[in-house]
Amino acid sequence: MAGAFGYQKDHYEVSLRMAERSLLPAVRGAPQNALIVADGTSCRHQIEDGAGRRAVHVARVLESALGPIGPGVP
């Protein structure tokens, strides 16, 4: 989808066809408890809009894995 490309009226259908080639079917086929990771904002939106699944940024995954960090820790 590459940024706003897929949201532009003239590119929407192309963006959707590209996503349906592999991305969206793979996301739909993933177990419900699978963690879907996508770094790009537009990628996460396309996954949610096209497959009804929430994708998270890799930084959020790492943050979650680190657990709570105490005061004064950078």
Short mmCIF file of C-alpha atoms in Angstrom, two decimals:
data_model
loop_
_atom_site.label_atom_id
_atom_site.label_comp_id
_atom_site.label_asym_id
_atom_site.label_seq_id
_atom_site.Cartn_x
_atom_site.Cartn_y
_atom_site.Cartn_z
CA MET A 1 0.00 0.00 0.00
CA ALA A 2 2.99 2.30 0.57
CA GLY A 3 1.80 5.15 2.71
CA ALA A 4 -1.26 6.98 1.44
CA PHE A 5 -1.12 5.23 -1.95
CA GLY A 6 -3.94 2.81 -1.18
CA TYR A 7 -6.18 5.47 0.29
CA GLN A 8 -6.19 7.54 -2.87
CA LYS A 9 -9.35 6.99 -4.91
CA ASP A 10 -7.45 6.08 -8.08
CA HIS A 11 -5.27 3.50 -6.30
CA TYR A 12 -7.71 1.83 -3.91
CA GLU A 13 -8.57 -1.15 -6.13
CA VAL A 14 -4.90 -1.77 -7.00
CA SER A 15 -3.97 -1.65 -3.34
CA LEU A 16 -6.73 -4.09 -2.43
CA ARG A 17 -5.76 -6.51 -5.22
CA MET A 18 -2.13 -6.41 -4.08
CA ALA A 19 -3.12 -7.15 -0.49
CA GLU A 20 -5.37 -10.03 -1.57
CA ARG A 21 -2.48 -11.78 -3.35
CA SER A 22 -0.89 -12.94 -0.12
CA LEU A 23 -1.07 -10.54 2.84
CA LEU A 24 -4.75 -10.56 3.69
CA PRO A 25 -5.30 -14.29 3.05
CA ALA A 26 -2.34 -15.06 5.33
CA VAL A 27 -3.68 -12.79 8.07
CA ARG A 28 -7.17 -14.26 7.78
CA GLY A 29 -5.71 -17.77 7.94
CA ALA A 30 -3.61 -17.08 11.02
CA PRO A 31 -4.86 -18.45 14.33
CA GLN A 32 -6.93 -15.97 16.32
CA ASN A 33 -4.26 -15.84 19.02
CA ALA A 34 -1.45 -15.16 16.51
CA LEU A 35 0.43 -11.92 16.94
CA ILE A 36 0.22 -9.91 13.71
CA VAL A 37 3.17 -7.52 13.40
CA ALA A 38 3.45 -4.71 10.85
CA ASP A 39 5.78 -1.75 11.17
CA GLY A 40 4.05 0.63 8.78
CA THR A 41 1.02 2.64 9.84
CA SER A 42 -0.66 2.13 6.48
CA CYS A 43 0.14 -1.60 6.65
CA ARG A 44 -1.59 -1.89 10.01
CA HIS A 45 -4.62 0.00 8.71
CA GLN A 46 -4.84 -2.15 5.61
CA ILE A 47 -4.70 -5.32 7.70
CA GLU A 48 -7.43 -4.06 10.02
CA ASP A 49 -9.62 -2.77 7.20
CA GLY A 50 -9.13 -5.79 4.94
CA ALA A 51 -8.94 -8.69 7.39
CA GLY A 52 -10.53 -7.35 10.55
CA ARG A 53 -7.40 -8.12 12.56
CA ARG A 54 -5.28 -5.74 14.62
CA ALA A 55 -1.59 -5.58 13.79
CA VAL A 56 0.97 -4.05 16.13
CA HIS A 57 4.29 -2.30 15.56
CA VAL A 58 7.40 -4.31 16.39
CA ALA A 59 8.37 -1.68 18.99
CA ARG A 60 5.16 -2.50 20.89
CA VAL A 61 6.03 -6.20 20.78
CA LEU A 62 9.47 -5.49 22.23
CA GLU A 63 7.98 -3.17 24.84
CA SER A 64 5.60 -5.89 25.92
CA ALA A 65 8.40 -8.48 26.08
CA LEU A 66 10.50 -6.22 28.31
CA GLY A 67 7.75 -5.87 30.85
CA PRO A 68 7.43 -2.97 33.26
CA ILE A 69 10.48 -0.78 33.59
CA GLY A 70 11.04 0.97 36.89
CA PRO A 71 11.42 4.72 37.48
CA GLY A 72 14.71 6.21 36.39
CA VAL A 73 15.44 3.49 33.85
CA PRO A 74 15.91 4.94 30.37
#
